[in-house]
PDB file of C-alpha atoms in Angstrom:
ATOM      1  CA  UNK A   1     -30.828 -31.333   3.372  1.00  0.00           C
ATOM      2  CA  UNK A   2     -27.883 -28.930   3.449  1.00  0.00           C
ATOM      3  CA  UNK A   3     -25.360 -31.482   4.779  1.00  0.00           C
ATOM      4  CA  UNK A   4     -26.787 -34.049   2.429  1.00  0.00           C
ATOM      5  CA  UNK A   5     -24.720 -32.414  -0.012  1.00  0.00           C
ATOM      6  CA  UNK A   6     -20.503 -31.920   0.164  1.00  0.00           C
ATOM      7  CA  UNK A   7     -19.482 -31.127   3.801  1.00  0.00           C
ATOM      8  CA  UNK A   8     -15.708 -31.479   3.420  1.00  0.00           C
ATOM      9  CA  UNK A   9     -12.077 -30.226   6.208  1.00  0.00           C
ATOM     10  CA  UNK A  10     -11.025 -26.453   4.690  1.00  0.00           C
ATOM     11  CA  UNK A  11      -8.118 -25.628   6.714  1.00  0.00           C
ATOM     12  CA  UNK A  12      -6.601 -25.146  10.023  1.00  0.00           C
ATOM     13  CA  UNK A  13      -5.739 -21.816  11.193  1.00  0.00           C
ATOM     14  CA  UNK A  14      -3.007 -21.898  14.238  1.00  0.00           C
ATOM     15  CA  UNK A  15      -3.503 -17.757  14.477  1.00  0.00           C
ATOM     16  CA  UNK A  16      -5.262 -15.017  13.528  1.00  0.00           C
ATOM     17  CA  UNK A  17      -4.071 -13.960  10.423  1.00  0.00           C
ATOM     18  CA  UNK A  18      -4.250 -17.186   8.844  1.00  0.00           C
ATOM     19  CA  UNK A  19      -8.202 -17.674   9.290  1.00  0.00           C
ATOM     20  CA  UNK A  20     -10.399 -17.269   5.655  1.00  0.00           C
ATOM     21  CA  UNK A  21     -12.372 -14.447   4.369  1.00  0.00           C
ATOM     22  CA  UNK A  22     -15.316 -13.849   6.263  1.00  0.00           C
ATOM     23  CA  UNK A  23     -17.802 -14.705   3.485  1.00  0.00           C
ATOM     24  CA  UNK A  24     -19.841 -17.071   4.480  1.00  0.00           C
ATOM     25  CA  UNK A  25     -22.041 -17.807   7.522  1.00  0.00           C
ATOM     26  CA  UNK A  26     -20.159 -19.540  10.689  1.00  0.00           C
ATOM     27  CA  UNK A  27     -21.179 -21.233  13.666  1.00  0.00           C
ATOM     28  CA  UNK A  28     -18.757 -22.866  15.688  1.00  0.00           C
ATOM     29  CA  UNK A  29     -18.441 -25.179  18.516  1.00  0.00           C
ATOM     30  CA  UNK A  30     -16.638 -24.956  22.118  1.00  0.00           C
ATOM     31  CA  UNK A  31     -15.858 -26.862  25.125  1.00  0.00           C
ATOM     32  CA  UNK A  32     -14.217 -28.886  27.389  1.00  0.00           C
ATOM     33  CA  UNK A  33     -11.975 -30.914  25.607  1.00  0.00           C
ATOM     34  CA  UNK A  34     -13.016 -34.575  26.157  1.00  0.00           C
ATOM     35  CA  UNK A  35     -16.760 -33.220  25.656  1.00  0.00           C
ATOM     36  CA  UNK A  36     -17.011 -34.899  22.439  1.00  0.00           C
ATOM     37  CA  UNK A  37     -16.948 -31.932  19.883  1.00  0.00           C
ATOM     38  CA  UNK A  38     -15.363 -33.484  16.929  1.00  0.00           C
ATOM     39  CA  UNK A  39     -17.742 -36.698  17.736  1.00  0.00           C
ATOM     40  CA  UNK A  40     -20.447 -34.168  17.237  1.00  0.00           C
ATOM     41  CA  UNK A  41     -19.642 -32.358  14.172  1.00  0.00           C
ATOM     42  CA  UNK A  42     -19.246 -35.687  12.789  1.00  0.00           C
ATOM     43  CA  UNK A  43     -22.672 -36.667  13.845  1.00  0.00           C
ATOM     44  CA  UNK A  44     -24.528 -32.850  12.468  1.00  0.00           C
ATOM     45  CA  UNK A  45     -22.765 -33.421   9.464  1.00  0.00           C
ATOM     46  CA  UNK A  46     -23.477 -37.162   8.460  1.00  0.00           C
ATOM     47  CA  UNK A  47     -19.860 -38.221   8.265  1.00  0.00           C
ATOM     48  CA  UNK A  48     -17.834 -40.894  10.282  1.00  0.00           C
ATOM     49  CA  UNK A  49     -14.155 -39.387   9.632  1.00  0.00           C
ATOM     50  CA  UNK A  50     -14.817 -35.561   8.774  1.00  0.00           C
ATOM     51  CA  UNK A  51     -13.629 -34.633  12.410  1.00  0.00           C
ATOM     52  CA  UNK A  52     -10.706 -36.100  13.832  1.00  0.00           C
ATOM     53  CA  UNK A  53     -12.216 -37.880  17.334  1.00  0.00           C
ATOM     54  CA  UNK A  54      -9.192 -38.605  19.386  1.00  0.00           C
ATOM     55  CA  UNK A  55      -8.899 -40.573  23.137  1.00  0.00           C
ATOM     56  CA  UNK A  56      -6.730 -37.950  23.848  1.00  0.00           C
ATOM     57  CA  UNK A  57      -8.071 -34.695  24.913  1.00  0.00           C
ATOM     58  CA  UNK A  58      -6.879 -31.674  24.033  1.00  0.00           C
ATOM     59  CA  UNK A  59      -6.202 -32.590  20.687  1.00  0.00           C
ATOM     60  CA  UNK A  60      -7.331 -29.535  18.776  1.00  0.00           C
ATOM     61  CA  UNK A  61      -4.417 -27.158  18.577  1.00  0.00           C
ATOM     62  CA  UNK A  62      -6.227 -24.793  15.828  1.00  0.00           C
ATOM     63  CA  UNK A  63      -9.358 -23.432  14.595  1.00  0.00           C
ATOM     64  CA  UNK A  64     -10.494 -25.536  12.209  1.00  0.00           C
ATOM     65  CA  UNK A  65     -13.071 -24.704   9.496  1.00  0.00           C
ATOM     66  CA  UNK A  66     -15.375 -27.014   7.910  1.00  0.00           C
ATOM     67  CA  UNK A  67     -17.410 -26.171   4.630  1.00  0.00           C
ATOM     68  CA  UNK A  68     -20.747 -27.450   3.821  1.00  0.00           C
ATOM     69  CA  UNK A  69     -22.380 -27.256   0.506  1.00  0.00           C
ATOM     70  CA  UNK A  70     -20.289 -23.837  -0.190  1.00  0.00           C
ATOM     71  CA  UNK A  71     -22.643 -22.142   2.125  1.00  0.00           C
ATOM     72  CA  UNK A  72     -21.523 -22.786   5.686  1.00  0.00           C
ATOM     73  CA  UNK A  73     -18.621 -23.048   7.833  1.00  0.00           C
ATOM     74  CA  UNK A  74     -18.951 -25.373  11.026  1.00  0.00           C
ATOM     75  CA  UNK A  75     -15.549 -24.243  13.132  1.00  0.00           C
ATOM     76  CA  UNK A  76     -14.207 -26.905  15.492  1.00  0.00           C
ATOM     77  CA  UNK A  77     -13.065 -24.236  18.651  1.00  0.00           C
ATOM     78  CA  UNK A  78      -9.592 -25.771  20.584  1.00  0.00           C
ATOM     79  CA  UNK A  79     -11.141 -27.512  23.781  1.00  0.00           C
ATOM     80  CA  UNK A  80     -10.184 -26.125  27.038  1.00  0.00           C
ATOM     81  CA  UNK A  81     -10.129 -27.374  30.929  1.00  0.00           C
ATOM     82  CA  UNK A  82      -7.594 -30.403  29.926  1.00  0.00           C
ATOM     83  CA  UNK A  83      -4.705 -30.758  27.286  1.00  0.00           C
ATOM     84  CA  UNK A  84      -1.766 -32.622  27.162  1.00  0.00           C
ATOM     85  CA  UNK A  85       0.728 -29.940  26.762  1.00  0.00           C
ATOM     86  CA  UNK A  86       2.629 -27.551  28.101  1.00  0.00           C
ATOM     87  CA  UNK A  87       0.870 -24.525  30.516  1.00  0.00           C
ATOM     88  CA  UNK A  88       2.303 -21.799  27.511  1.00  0.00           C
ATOM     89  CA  UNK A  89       0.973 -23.533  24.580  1.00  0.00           C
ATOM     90  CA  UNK A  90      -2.411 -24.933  26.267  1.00  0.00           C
ATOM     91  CA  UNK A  91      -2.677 -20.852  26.470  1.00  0.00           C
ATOM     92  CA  UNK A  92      -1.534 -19.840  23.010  1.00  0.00           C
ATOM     93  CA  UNK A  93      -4.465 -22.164  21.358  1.00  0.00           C
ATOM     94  CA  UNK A  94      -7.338 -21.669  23.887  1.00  0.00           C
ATOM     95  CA  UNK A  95      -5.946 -17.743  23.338  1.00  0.00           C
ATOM     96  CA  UNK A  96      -6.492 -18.523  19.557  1.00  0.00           C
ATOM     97  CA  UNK A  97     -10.257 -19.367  20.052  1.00  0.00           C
ATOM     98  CA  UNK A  98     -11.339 -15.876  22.562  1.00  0.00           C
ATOM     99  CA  UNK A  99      -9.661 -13.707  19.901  1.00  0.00           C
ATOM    100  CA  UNK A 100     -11.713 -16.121  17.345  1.00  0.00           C
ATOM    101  CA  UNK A 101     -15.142 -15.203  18.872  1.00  0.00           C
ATOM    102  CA  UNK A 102     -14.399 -11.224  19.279  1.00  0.00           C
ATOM    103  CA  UNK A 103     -13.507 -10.863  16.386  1.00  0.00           C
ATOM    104  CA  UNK A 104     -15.213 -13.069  13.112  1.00  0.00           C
ATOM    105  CA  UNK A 105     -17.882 -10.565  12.165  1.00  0.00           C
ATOM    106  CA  UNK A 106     -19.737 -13.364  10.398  1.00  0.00           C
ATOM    107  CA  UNK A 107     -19.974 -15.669  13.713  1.00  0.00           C
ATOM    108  CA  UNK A 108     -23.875 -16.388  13.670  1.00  0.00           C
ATOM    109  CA  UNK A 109     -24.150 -18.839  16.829  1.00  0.00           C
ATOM    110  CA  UNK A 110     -21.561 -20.601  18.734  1.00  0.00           C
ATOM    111  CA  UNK A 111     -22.417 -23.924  20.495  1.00  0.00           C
ATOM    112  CA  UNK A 112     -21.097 -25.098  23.934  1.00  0.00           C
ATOM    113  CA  UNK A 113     -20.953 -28.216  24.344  1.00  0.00           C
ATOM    114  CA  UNK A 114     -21.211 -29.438  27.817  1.00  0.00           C
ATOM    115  CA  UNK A 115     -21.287 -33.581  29.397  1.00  0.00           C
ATOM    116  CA  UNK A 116     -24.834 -33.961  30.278  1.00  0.00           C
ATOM    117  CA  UNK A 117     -23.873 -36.420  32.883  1.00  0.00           C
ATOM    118  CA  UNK A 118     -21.645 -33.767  33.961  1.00  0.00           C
ATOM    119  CA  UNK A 119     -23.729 -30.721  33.961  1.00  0.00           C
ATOM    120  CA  UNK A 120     -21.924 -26.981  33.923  1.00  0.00           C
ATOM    121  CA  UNK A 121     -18.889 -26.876  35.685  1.00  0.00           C
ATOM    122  CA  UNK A 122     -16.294 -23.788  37.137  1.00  0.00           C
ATOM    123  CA  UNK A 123     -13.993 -24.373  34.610  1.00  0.00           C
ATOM    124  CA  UNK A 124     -17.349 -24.009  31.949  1.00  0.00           C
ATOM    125  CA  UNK A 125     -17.756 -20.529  33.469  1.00  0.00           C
ATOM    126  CA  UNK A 126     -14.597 -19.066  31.926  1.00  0.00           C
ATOM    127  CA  UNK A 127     -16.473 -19.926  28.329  1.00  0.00           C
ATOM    128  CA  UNK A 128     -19.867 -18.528  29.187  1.00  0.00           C
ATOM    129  CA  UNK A 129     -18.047 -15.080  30.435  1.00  0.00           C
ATOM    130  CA  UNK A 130     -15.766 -15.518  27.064  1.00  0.00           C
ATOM    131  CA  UNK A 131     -18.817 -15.712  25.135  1.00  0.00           C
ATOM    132  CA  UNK A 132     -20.757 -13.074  27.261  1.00  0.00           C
ATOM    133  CA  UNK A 133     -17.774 -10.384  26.391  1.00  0.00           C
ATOM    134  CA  UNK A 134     -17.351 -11.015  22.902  1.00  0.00           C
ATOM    135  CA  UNK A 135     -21.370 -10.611  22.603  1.00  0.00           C
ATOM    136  CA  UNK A 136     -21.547 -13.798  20.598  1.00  0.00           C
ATOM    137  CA  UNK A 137     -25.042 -15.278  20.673  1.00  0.00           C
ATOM    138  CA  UNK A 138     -24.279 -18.953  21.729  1.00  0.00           C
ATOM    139  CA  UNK A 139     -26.490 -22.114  22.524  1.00  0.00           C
ATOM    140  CA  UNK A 140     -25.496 -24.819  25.260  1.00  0.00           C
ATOM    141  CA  UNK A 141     -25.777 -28.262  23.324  1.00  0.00           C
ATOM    142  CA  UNK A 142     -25.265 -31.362  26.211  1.00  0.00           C
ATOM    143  CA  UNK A 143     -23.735 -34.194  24.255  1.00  0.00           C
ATOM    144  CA  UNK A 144     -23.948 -38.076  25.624  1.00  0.00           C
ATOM    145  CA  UNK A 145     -27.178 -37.344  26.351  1.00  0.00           C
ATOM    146  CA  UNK A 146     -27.998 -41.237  26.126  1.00  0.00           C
ATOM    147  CA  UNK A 147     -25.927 -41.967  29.167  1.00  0.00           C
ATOM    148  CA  UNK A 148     -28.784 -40.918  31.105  1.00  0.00           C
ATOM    149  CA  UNK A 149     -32.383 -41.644  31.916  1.00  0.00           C
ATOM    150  CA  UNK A 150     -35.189 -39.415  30.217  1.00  0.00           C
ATOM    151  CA  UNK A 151     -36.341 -38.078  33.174  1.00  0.00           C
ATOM    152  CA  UNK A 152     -32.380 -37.105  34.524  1.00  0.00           C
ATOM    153  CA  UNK A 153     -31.811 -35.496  30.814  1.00  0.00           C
ATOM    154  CA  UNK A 154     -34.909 -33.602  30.941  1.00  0.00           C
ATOM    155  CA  UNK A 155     -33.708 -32.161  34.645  1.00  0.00           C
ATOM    156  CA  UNK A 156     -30.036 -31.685  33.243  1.00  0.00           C
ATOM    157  CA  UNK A 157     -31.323 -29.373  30.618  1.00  0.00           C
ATOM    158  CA  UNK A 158     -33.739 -27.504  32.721  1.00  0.00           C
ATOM    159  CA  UNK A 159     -31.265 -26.983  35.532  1.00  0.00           C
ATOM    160  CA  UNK A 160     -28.494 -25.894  32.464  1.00  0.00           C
ATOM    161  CA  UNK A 161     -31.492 -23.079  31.490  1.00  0.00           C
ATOM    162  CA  UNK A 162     -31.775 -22.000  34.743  1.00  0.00           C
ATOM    163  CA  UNK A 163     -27.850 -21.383  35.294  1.00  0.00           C
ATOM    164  CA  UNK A 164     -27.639 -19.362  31.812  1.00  0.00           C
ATOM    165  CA  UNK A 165     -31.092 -17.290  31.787  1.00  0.00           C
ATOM    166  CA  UNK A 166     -29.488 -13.833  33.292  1.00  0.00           C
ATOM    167  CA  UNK A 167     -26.248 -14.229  30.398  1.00  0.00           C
ATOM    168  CA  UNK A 168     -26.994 -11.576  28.081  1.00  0.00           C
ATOM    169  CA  UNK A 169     -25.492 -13.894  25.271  1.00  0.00           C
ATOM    170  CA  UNK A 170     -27.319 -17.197  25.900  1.00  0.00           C
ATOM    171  CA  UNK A 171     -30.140 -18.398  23.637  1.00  0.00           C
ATOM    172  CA  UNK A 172     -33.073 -19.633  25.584  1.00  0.00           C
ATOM    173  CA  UNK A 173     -32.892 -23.087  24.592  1.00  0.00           C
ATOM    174  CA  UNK A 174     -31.385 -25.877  25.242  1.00  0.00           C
ATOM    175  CA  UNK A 175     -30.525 -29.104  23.424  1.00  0.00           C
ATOM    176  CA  UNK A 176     -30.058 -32.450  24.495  1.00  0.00           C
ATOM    177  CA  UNK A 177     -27.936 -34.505  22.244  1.00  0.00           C
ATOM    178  CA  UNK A 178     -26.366 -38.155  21.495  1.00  0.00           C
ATOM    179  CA  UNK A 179     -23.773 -38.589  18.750  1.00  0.00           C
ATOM    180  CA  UNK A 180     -24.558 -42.093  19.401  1.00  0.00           C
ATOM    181  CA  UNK A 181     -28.249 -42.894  19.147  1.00  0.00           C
ATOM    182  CA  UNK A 182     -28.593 -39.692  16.836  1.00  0.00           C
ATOM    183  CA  UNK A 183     -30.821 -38.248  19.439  1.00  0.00           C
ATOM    184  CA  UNK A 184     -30.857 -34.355  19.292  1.00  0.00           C
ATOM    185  CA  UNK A 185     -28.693 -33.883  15.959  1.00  0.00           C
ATOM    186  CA  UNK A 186     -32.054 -33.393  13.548  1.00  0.00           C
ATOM    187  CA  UNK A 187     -32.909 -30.671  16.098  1.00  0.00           C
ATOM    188  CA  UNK A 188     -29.410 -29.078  15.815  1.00  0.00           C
ATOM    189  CA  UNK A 189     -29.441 -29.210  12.273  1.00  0.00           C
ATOM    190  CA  UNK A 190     -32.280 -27.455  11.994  1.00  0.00           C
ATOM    191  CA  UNK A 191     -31.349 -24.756  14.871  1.00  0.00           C
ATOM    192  CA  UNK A 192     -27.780 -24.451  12.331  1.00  0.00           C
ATOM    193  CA  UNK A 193     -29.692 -23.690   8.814  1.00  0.00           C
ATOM    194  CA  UNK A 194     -31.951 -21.296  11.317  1.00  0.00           C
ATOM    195  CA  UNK A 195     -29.066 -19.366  12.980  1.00  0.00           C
ATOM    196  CA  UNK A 196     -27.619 -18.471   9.520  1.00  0.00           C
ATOM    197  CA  UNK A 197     -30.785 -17.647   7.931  1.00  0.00           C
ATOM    198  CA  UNK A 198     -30.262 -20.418   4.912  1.00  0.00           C
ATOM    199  CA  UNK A 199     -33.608 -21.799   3.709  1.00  0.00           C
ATOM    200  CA  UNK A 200     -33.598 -25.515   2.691  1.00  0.00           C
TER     201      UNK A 200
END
């Protein structure tokens, strides 16, 4: 019911200074950056255009906040592993998000968002350590989850539990997701309103 009410774009922060109080619950969400993040938020939150969902990846040059009902903040994390830009700013922003997660006090969960056709990769690892060091609980959510047959998404997430269950930071579950058949997004909805303790 929560994003049944106003979920509406707050602001873009390009650096630290510039990110809001840290009043309200957060939970933000990472990853590779043709992974389908904005696609997703767009999906959890019942809107077509909130997110901007671009053919391009790498699009996300900022932190960008989110505000539902006046009682949450979804974050949309710059994607990482592919951007169309130069080596020095691809750094600056993906530098933007790391100093994002160590330091937002009122970070309850962050979500990585990894291909399900595509499983973990190397370039994923730099995340999970990220994540890991900043001791920021965080959930692995595999998007385009339709792409594949029951049986193959049901092996994808139980070989993506396997590869996280020694990370100190990794909650023991993961979800399977489609932005496309709404498959999953109920689920993460409800894991959301959990992680920041707000009662429906």
């Amino acid at each position: 019911m929560l994003f049944a009410h106003e979920v509406k774009f707050m602001m873009g922060a390009v650096e630290i200074a510039g990110l809001p109080p840290a009043d309200l619950p957060e939970v933000a969400f990472a990853g590779r950056s043709n992974v389908g993040k904005s696609t997703l938020i767009n999906a959890v939150t019942g809107r077509l255009h909130l997110a901007r969902a671009s053919n391009s990846p790498g699009r996300t040059r900022e932190v960008n906040f989110f505000v539902a009902d006046e009682k949450l903040r979804l974050v949309d994390l710059p994607g990482y592993g592919f951007a169309r830009a130069s080596r020095g700013d691809v750094k600056k922003f993906q530098n933007l998000g790391r100093d994002y997660l160590r330091g937002r006090p009122n970070l309850k969960r962050a979500y990585l968002l990894i291909d399900a056709r595509h499983g973990l990769k190397d370039v994923d690892t730099e995340a999970l350590d990220a994540f890991d060091t900043a001791a920021v609980s965080y959930q692995i959510v595999l998007t385009k989850a339709d792409k594949l047959k029951p049986a193959d998404v049901e092996e994808m997430v139980a070989r993506t539990l396997t590869a996280v269950a020694k990370r100190p930071a990794a909650y023991p579950r993961v979800l399977a997701t489609s932005a496309e058949k709404g498959t999953g997004i109920p689920e993460l909805r409800a894991e959301i309103v959990a992680a920041c303790a707000l009662a429906e």
